[in-house]
Structures are given as structure tokens and as C-alpha cells.
GROMACS .gro file of C-alpha atoms in nm:
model
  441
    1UNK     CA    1  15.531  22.112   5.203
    2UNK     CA    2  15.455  21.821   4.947
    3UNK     CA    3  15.154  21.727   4.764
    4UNK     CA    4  15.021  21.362   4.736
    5UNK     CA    5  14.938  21.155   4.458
    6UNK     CA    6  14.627  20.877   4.517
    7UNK     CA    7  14.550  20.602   4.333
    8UNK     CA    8  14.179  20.599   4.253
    9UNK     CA    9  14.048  20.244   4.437
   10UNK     CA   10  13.906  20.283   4.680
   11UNK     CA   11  13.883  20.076   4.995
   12UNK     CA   12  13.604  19.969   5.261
   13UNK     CA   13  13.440  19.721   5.485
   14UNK     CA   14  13.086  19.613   5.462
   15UNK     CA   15  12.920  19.819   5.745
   16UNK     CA   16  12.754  20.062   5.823
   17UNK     CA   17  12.692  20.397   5.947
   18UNK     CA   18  12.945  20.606   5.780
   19UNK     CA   19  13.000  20.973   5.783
   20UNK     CA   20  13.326  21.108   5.621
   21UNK     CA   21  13.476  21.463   5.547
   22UNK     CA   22  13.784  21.539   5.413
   23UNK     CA   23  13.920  21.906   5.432
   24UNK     CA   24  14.235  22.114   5.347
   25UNK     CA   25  14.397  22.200   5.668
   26UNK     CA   26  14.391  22.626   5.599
   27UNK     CA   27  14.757  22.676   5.799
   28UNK     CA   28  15.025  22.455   5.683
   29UNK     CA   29  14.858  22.238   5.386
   30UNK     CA   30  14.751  22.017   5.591
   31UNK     CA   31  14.515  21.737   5.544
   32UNK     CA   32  14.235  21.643   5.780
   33UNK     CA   33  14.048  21.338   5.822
   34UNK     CA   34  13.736  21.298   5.988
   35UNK     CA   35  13.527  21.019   6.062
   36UNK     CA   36  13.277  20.917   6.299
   37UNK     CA   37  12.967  20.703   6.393
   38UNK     CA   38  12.666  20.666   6.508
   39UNK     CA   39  12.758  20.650   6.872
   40UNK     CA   40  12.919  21.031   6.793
   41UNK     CA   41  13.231  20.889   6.893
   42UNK     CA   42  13.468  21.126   6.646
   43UNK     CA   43  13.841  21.109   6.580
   44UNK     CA   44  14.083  21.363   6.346
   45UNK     CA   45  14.443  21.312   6.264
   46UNK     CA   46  14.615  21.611   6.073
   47UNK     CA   47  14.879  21.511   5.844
   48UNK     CA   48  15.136  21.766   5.783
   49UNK     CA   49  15.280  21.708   5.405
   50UNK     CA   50  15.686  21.755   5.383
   51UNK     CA   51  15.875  21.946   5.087
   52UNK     CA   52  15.679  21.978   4.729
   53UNK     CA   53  15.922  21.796   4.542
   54UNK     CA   54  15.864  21.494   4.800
   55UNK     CA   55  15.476  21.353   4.628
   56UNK     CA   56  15.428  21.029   4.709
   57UNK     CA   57  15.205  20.790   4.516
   58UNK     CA   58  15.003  20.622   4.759
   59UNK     CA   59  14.790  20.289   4.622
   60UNK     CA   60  14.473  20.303   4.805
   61UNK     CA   61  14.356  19.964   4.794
   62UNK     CA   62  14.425  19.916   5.199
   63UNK     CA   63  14.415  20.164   5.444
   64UNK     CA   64  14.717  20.106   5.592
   65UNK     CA   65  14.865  20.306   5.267
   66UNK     CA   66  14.704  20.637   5.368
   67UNK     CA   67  14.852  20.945   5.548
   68UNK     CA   68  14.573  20.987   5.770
   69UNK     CA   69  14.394  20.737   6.018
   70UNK     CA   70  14.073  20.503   5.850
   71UNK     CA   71  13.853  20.320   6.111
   72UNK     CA   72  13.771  20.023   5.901
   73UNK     CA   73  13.388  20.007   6.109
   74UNK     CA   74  13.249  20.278   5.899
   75UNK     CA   75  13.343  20.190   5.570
   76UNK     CA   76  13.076  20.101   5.273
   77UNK     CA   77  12.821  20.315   5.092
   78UNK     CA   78  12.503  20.073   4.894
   79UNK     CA   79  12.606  20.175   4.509
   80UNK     CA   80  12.320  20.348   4.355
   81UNK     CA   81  12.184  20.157   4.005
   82UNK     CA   82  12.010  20.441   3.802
   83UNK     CA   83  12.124  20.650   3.565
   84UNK     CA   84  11.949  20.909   3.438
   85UNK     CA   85  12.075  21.136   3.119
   86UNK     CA   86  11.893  21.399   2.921
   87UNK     CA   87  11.652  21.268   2.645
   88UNK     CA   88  11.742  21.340   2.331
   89UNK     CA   89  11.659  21.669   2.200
   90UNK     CA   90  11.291  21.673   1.984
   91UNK     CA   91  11.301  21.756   1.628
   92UNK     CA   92  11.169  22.112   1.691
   93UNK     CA   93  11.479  22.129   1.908
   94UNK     CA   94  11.711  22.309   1.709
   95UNK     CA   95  12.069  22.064   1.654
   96UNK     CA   96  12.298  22.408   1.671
   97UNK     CA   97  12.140  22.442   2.031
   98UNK     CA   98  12.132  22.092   2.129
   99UNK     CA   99  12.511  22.063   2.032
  100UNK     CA  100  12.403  21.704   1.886
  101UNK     CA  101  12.580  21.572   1.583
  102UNK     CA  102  12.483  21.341   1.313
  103UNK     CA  103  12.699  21.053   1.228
  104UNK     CA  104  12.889  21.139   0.956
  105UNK     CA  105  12.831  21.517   0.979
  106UNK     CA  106  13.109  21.733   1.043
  107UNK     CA  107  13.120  21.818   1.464
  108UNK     CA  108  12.994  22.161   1.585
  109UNK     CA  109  13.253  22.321   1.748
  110UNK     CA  110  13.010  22.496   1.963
  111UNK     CA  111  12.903  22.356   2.323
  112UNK     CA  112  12.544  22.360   2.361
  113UNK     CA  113  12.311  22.275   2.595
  114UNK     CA  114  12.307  21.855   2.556
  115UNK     CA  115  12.646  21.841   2.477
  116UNK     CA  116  12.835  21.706   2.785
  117UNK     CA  117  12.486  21.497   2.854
  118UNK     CA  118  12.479  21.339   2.493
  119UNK     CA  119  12.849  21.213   2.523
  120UNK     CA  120  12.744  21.087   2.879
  121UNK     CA  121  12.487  20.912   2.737
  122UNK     CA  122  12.723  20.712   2.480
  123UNK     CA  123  12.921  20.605   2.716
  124UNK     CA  124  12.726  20.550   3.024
  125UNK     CA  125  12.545  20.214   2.934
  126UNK     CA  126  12.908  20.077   2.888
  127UNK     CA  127  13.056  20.176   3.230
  128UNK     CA  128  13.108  19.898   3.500
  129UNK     CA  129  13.150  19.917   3.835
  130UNK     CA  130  13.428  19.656   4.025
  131UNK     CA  131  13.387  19.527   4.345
  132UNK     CA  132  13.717  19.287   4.473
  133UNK     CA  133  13.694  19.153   4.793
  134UNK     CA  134  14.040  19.145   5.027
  135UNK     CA  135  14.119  18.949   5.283
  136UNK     CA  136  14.392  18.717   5.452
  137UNK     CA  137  14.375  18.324   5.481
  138UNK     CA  138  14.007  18.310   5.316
  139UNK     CA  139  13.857  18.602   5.577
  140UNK     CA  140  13.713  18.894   5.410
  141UNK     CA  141  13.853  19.234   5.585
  142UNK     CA  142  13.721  19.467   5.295
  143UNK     CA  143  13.622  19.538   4.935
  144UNK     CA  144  13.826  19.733   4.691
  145UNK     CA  145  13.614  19.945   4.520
  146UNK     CA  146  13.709  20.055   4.111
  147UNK     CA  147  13.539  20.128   3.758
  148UNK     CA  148  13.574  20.002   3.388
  149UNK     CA  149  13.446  20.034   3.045
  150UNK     CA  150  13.332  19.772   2.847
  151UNK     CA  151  13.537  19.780   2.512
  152UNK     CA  152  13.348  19.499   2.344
  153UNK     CA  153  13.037  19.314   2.320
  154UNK     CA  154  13.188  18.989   2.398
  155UNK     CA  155  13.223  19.165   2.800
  156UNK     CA  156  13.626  19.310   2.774
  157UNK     CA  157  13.663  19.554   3.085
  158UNK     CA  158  13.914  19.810   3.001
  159UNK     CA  159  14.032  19.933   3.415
  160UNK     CA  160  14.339  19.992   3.597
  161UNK     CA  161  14.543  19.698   3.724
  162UNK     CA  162  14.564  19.865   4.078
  163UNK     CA  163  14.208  19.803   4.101
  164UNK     CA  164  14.215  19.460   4.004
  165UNK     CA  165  14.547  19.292   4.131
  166UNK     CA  166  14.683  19.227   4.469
  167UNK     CA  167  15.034  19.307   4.378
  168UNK     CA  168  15.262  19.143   4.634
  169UNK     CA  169  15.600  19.276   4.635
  170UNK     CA  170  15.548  19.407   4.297
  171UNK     CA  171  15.695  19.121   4.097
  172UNK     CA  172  15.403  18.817   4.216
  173UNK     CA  173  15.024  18.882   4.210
  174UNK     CA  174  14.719  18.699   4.348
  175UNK     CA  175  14.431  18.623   4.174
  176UNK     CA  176  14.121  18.765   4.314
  177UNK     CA  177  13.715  18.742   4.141
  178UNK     CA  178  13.573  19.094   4.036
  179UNK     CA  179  13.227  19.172   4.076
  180UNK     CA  180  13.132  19.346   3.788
  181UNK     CA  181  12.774  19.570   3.816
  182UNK     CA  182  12.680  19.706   3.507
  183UNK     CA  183  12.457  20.032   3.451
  184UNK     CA  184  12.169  19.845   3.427
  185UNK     CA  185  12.165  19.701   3.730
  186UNK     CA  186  12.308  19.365   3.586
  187UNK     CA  187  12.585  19.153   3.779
  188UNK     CA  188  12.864  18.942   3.690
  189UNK     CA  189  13.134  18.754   3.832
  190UNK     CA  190  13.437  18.864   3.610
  191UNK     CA  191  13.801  18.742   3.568
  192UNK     CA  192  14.143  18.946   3.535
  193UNK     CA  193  14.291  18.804   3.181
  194UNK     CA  194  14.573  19.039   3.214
  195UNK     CA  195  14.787  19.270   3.397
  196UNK     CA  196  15.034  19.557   3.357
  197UNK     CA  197  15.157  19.709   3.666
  198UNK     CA  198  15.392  19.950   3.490
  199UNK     CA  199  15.112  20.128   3.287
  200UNK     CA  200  14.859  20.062   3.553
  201UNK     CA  201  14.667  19.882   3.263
  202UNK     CA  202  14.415  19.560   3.344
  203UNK     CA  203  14.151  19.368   3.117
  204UNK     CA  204  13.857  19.165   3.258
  205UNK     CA  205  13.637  18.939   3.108
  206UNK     CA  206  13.284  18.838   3.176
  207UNK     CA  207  13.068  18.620   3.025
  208UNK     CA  208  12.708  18.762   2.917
  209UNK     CA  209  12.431  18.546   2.676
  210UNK     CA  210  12.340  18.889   2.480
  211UNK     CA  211  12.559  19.138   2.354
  212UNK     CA  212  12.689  19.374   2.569
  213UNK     CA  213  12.727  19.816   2.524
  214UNK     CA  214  13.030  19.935   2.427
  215UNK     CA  215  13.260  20.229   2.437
  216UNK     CA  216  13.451  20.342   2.134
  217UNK     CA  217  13.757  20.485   2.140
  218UNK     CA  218  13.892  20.811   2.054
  219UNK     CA  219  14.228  20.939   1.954
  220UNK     CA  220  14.432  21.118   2.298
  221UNK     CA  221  14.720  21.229   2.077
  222UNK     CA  222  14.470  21.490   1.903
  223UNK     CA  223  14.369  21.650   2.221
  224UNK     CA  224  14.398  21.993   2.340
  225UNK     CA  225  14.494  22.172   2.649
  226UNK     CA  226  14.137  22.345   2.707
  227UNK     CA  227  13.896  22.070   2.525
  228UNK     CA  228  13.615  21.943   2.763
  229UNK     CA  229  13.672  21.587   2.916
  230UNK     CA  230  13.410  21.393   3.121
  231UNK     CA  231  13.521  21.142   3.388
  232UNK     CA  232  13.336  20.882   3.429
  233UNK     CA  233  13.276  20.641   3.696
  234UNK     CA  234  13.178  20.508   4.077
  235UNK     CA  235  13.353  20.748   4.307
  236UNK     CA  236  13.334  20.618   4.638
  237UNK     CA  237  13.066  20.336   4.511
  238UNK     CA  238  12.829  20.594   4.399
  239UNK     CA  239  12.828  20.431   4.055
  240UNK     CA  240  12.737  20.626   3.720
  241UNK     CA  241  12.871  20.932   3.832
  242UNK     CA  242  12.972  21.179   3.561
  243UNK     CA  243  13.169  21.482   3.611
  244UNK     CA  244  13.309  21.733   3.365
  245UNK     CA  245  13.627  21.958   3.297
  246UNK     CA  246  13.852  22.031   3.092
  247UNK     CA  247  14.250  21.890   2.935
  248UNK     CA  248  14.532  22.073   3.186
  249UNK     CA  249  14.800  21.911   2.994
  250UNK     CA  250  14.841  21.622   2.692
  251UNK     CA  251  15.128  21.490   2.835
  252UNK     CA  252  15.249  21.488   3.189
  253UNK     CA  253  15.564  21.309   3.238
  254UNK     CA  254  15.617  21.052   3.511
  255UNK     CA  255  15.939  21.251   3.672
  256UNK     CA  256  15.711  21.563   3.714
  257UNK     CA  257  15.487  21.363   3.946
  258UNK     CA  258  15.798  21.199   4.168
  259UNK     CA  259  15.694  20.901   3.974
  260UNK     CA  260  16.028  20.672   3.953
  261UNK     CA  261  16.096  20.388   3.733
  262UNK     CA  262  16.067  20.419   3.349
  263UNK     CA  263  15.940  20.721   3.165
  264UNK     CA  264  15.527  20.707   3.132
  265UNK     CA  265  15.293  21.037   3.030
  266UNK     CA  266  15.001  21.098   3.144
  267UNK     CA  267  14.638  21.282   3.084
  268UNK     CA  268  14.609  21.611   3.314
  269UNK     CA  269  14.254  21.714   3.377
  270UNK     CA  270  14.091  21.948   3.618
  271UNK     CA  271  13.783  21.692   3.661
  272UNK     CA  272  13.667  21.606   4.021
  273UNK     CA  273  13.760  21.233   4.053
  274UNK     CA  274  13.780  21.075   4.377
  275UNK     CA  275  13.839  20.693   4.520
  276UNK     CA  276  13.653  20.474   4.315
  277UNK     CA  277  13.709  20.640   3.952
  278UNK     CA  278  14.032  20.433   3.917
  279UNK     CA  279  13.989  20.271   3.615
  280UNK     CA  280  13.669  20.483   3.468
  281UNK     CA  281  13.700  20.627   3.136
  282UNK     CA  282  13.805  20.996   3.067
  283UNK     CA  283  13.567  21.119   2.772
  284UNK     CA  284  13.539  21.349   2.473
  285UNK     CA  285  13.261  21.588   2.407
  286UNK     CA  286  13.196  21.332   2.074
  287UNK     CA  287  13.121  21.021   2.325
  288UNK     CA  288  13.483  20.900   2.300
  289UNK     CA  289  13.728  20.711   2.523
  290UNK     CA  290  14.055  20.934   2.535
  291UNK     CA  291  14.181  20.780   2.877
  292UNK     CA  292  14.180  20.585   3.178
  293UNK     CA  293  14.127  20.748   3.535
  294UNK     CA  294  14.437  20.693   3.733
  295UNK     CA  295  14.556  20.917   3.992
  296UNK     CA  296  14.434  21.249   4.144
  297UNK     CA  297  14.682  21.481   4.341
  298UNK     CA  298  14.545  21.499   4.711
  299UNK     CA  299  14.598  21.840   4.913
  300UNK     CA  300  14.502  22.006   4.561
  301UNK     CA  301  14.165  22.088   4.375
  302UNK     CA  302  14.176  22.012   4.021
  303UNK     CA  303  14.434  21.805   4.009
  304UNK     CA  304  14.346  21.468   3.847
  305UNK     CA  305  14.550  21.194   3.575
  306UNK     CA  306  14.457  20.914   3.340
  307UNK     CA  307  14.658  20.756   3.123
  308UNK     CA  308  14.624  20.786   2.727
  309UNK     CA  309  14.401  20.568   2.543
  310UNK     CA  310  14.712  20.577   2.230
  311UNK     CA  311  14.921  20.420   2.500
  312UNK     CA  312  14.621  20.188   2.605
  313UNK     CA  313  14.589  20.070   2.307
  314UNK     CA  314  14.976  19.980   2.243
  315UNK     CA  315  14.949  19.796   2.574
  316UNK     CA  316  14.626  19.622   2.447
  317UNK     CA  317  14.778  19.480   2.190
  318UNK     CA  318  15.095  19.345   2.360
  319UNK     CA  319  14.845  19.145   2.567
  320UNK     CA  320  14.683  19.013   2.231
  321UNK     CA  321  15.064  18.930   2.118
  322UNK     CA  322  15.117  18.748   2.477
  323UNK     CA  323  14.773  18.579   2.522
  324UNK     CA  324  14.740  18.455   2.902
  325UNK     CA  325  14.741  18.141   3.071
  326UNK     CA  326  14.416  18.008   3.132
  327UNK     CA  327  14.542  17.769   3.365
  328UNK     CA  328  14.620  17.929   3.618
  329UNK     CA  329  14.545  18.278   3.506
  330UNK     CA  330  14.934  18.427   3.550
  331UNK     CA  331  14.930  18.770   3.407
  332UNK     CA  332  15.163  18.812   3.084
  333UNK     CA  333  15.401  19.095   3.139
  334UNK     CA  334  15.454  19.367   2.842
  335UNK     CA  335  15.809  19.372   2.794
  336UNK     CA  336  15.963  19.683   2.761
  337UNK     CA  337  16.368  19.747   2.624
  338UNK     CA  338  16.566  19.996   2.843
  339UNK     CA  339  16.876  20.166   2.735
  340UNK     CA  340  16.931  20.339   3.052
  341UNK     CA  341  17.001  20.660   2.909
  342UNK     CA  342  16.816  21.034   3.029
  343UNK     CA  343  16.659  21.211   2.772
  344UNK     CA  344  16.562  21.536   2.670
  345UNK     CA  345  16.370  21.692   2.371
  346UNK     CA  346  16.565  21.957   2.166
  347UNK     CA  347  16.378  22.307   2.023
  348UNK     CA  348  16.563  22.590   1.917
  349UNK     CA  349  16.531  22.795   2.212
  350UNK     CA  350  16.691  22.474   2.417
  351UNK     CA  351  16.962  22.475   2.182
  352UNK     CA  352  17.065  22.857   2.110
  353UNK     CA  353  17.049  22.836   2.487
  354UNK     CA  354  17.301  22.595   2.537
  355UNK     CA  355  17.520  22.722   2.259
  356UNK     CA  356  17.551  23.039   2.424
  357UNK     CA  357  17.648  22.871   2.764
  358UNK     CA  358  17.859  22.650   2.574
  359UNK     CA  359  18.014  22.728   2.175
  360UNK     CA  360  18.101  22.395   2.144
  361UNK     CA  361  17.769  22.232   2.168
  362UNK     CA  362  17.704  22.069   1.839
  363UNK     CA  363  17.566  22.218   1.524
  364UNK     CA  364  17.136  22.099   1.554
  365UNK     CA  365  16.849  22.202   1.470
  366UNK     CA  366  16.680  21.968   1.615
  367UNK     CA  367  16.717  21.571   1.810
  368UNK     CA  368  16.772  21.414   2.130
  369UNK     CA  369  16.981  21.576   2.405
  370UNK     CA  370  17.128  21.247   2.637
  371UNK     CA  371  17.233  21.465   3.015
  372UNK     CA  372  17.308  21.116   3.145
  373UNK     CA  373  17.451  20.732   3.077
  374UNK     CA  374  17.357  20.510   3.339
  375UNK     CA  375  17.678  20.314   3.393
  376UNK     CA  376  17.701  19.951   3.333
  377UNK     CA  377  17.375  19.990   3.103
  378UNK     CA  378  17.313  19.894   2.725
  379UNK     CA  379  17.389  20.266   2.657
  380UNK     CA  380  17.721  20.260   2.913
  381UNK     CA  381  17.835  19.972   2.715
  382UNK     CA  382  17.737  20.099   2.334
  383UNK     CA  383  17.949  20.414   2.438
  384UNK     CA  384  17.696  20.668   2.488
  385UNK     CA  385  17.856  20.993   2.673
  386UNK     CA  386  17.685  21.292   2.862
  387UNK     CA  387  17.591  21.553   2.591
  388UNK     CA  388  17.558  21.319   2.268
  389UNK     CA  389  17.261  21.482   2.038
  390UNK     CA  390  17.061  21.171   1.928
  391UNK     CA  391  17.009  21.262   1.560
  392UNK     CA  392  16.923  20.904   1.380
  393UNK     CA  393  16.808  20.565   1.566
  394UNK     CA  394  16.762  20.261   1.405
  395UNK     CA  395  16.855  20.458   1.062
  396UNK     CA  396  16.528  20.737   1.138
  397UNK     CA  397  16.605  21.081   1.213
  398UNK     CA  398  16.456  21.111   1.558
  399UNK     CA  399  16.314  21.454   1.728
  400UNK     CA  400  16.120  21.316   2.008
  401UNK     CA  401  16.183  21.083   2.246
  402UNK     CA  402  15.859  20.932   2.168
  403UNK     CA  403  15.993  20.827   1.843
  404UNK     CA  404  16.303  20.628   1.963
  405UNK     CA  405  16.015  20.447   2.207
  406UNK     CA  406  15.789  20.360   1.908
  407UNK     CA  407  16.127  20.228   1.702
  408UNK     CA  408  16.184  20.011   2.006
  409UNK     CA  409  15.891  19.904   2.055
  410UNK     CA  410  15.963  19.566   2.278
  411UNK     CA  411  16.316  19.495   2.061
  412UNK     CA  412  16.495  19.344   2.338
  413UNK     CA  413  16.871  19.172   2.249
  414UNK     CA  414  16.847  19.332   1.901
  415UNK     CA  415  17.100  19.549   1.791
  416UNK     CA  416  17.033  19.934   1.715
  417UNK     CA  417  17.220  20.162   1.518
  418UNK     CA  418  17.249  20.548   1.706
  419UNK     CA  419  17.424  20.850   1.518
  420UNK     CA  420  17.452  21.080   1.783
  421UNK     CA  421  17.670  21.426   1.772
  422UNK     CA  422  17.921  21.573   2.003
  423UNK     CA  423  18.064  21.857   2.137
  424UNK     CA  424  18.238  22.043   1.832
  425UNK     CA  425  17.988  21.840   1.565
  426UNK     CA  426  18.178  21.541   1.579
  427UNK     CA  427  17.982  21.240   1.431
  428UNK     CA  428  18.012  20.937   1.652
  429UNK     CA  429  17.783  20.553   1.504
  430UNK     CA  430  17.705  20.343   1.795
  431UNK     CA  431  17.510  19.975   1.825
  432UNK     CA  432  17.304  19.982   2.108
  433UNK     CA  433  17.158  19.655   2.234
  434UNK     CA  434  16.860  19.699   2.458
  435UNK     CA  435  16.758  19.529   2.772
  436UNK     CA  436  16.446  19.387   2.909
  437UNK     CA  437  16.372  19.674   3.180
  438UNK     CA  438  16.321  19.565   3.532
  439UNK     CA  439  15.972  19.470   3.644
  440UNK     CA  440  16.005  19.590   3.941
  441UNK     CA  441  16.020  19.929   3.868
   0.00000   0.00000   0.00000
């Protein structure tokens, strides 16, 4: 039995008629797919998912990519263009009640009645829906569906690049127009100005005569497992759709979704987010950006990712560093060093545990545990070994792996200096010179 990870775009033809469900097969795990139209003609396919450990991520920008059968005749639902929040509370409203804040003024802790409304509100006016149109040799054969936030008033769309970007073969992309519909009711024709397919990152840019809302960002690292989150967005084009939950986990790794490639983290959230979020922002209770919609586990309730706004905001600023090229609009890369080495965070109950298995695991209290040297890599070739304890990179003592990324940073062909330990606390300096890490993965 497996679960499956989907990428939030979603997918559709202009017609009409359309009447979906989607259900948890009871025996099995399976997952059903019904659709049908308005001739009653019906069809189901049951897909049986294999082992757990075998999640897939499937892009859902074409149908072909799904694990159940799509007739592309009933696709396409007319987005909706209102958006309707509670009014702010009167003054005889008491503000303990309301849960509002005044800027400046310490936040309440408490959640009161307005609160998830009031930090919809904030946001709402600054959340975009995307329409891209697909097709082969000029003919249209669907829409891809998607959401954004506008990050500026100058018309920067923060969304995911799966939304935006017809990724051929991973490595060349095509350049496609978004339709951009904001909450107003407003439309523009928008532009991709760059790309990251590794974070699933993407900035558009339209042009507006007045000033346009905007979203302000909040700070992801100071989240909580058990803090209220909103998502926000145009699930299957219904557009300023708001749904609320709460923080499952602050950072996710990549390898515990299946996800291959190099090592990402990622926003878990029990929100309901469905095709068409991808790209939406993931909210605070104070009206704040802490993520972008990604990913939501199918064959599982409650099950949904977006990626940090900390790590959006690194990203965001390699594209600044690599500007694009208005010519033809070829999306700037953000290069990334690899070392090719596994590793693992130390605590003391990791180590005593692995003293006691082994005595002659090194003397730590804490670092960076390396399991495994990729051979022929920069770390191979430095003369990294299988059970070195990363203590100091780049002259820093280190605890986190996080910290040897931030050192990096994109220092490609620039030598490192590592002081790792070894089995029976021998001290061993090495020079590491990092590689550019391959696109394609």
C-alpha cells in the first residue's frame, strides 16, 4: 500500500457539464475516480496504491500524470469573483473577543471570534488566480489552473514554478502567458521572470497603472507544531477560497516524502488544499505569509505541504543576484553546491546510542554524523569516510545541517575547510571543494 503525493495545479479543458467525486476506496486504500456527464454516461477506474514507502509525486498539470482515468470533455468550472470576509468588529465590539490587534500592540494569544477572518482579510485582496493555457503546435487542449500572492505593488506574483512552466525533460522549459485574475475581479496578462524547478519556486510580473495589494511576509522558522495556518487560494478554479488548520510539522524533509534529488524541507499542515492551491499562500493568524502551497498527500485526509517562506525568500534573492533575460525570457537557475555526502543531525540520545552500540564512536556532544560518501564526489575526493562527526565547516562549529547549507550558500569551486572526528576521537582537517549540483535532479 503507498500513498501519493500531488502537485497542486490543476488541469482542465474549457467545457462543460462537469460532475466529479473523488472517494477513498474503504477495502484496500484504494482510490476512486468518478466522472460523468450530462448524457449519464459514467465511468470509474480504482487504482490500487503499492507499498507505503513507494509515494510518488505526481505533477498534475496534464492528465496523463494521474493514477486514475480523466475524460478531458468535462473539465472547467467558471471561477467565482467575490469575496466576502467579516467586517471589522464595531468599537462596542470588545478587541479581546474580536481577537483583533492593533499595529504595534503586543498579539493576543487568544483566538477569538474574527481571528482567522481578519488575517483572511489581509491577505485576500493580494491573492491571484493563474490561468496557463496548454497545448501542442499552437492548439489549445487545456488550461492549467494555479494561485499566487502578490508580494509588491509594482504586480510580483510569488507561485510555484509547476504552475507556471512547461518543464520539458526537466532541464529546457517553454514559455507560456499567465492569466492573472485578481480578487477584484481585475485581469492581466502576466509573464514568468523566473523559475526554480528544484524549490518549486516561480515569480510573475504584471503590469498595473495603480498600485497593487500586497502580502507581507512572516517569519516560518518561528512557527509551531499546533499554531493555526490558513491556506489560501483557487482550488479547482473556485478562486478566494480560504481554509484553515493548523502546523503538523516545521520541517518535513524531502527523503520522508520519497522525494529524490537534493535535500529540501517542507511546511506540514492539516489544511484542506486541493488542485488549484499550488502556489497560494499558507497564512498566520497575524495576516502573514509563512509559505507556499505545494503538494498534498492523496489517499490521506490532512495531509498537505508548502514550502517555507525563509527558504522563499533565499531563493528570491538568488533571482535578484541572477536577474533574467528579457530577451527571450530564459529562466536563471539558482545554483546550488553539492558535496555528495548523507547527513544526519547529532543529539545526545543519537549519540549515547551509538556509543553503546559502538565504544569507539567519537567523543561529541554535539555535530554532524556523515552515514555515507558518495564515491567520485567533492566529499569522495576531499577524503570524507562513513562515520566522520562534522564538528567545524568553513572554520564554524556546525550542529545542524542547516548551518553547513547557509555557509555554502551557492560557493561552488571554492575551497572549504571540514574538521570532522573519527572513530576513537581522532581529528582528521579536510578541503572540500563543492560542485554545482545537477539540475536535473
Amino acid at each position: 500500500m503507498s500513498y501519493f503525493l500531488t502537485r497542486l495545479a490543476h488541469s482542465g479543458c474549457a467545457r462543460s457539464s462537469l460532475i466529479r467525486a473523488i472517494a477513498i476506496a474503504a477495502t484496500g486504500s484504494g482510490l476512486l475516480y468518478f466522472n460523468g456527464d450530462a448524457n449519464l454516461r459514467a465511468s470509474a477506474t480504482v487504482h490500487i496504491p503499492e507499498r507505503l514507502r513507494d509515494w510518488r509525486l505526481l505533477c498534475e498539470l496534464y492528465p496523463r500524470n494521474l493514477p486514475f482515468s480523466l475524460d478531458h470533455g468535462l473539465s472547467g468550472i467558471i471561477p467565482l469573483y467575490s469575496y466576502k470576509v467579516s467586517p471589522a468588529p464595531s468599537s462596542d465590539v470588545p478587541k479581546e473577543a474580536s481577537g483583533v490587534v492593533d499595529d504595534g500592540a503586543k498579539p493576543c494569544d487568544c483566538l477569538g471570534r474574527d481571528t482567522i477572518a481578519n488575517a483572511a482579510a489581509k491577505v485576500g485582496p493580494a491573492v491571484v488566480n493563474l490561468s496557463i493555457s496548454q497545448g501542442v503546435y499552437g492548439m489549445t487542449t487545456g488550461k492549467s489552473i494555479g494561485s499566487g500572492t502578490l508580494i509588491d505593488k509594482d504586480g510580483t506574483i510569488l507561485t510555484c514554478a509547476h504552475v507556471v512552466v512547461d518543464f520539458q525533460g526537466l532541464r529546457s522549459s517553454s514559455i507560456r502567458k499567465v492569466d492573472v485574475t485578481l480578487q477584484d475581479g481585475r485581469t492581466f496578462e502576466g509573464r514568468v521572470v523566473n523559475a526554480d524547478l528544484h524549490s518549486d519556486i516561480a515569480l510573475v510580473k504584471i503590469n498595473s497603472k495603480t498600485p497593487l495589494p500586497a502580502a507581507k511576509f512572516g517569519c516560518s522558522s518561528n512557527l509551531r507544531p499546533g499554531e493555526w495556518v490558513l491556506a489560501m487560494g483557487c482550488p479547482l478554479s473556485l478562486q478566494n477560497t480560504v481554509t484553515a488548520g493548523i502546523v503538523s510539522c516545521v520541517d518535513r524533509k524531502s527523503s520522508d516524502l520519497g522525494l529524490g534529488g537534493m535535500r529540501r524541507e517542507y511546511l506540514q499542515t492539516d489544511c484542506a488544499v486541493n488542485r488549484g492551491n499550488s502556489g497560494g499562500p499558507l497564512v498566520n493568524i497575524d495576516g502573514e505569509v509563512v509559505g507556499v502551497n505545494s503538494m498534498k498527500m492523496i489517499a490521506a485526509d490532512g495531509l498537505s505541504f508548502a514550502v517555507p517562506i525563509d527558504s522563499v525568500c533565499k531563493i528570491i534573492e538568488h533571482f535578484k543576484k541572477s536577474g533574467t533575460n528579457k530577451i527571450t525570457l530564459l529562466y536563471r537557475r539558482v545554483v546550488r553546491p553539492w558535496l555528495g555526502l548523507k547527513m544526519i543531525d547529532l543529539n545526545e540520545m543519537i549519540i549515547a546510542q551509538l556509543k553503546e552500540r559502538d565504544p569507539s564512536f567519537p567523543n561529541v556532544s554535539k555535530g554532524i554524523l556523515v552515514p555515507m560518501v558518495t564515491p567520485g564526489s567533492p566529499g569522495d575526493r576531499a577524503g570524507f569516510r562513513p562515520g566522520d562527526v562534522v564538528i567545524q565547516f568553513d572554520g564554524k562549529p556546525v550542529e545542524r545541517i542547516k548551518e553547513v547549507v547557509e555557509i555554502m550558500e551557492d560557493r561552488v569551486g571554492t575551497p572549504i575547510e571540514v574538521l570532522v572526528k573519527r572513530a576513537r576521537d581522532k581529528v582528521a582537517k579536510l578541503t572540500v571543494i563543492p560542485e554545482e549540483s545537477n539540475p536535473d535532479l
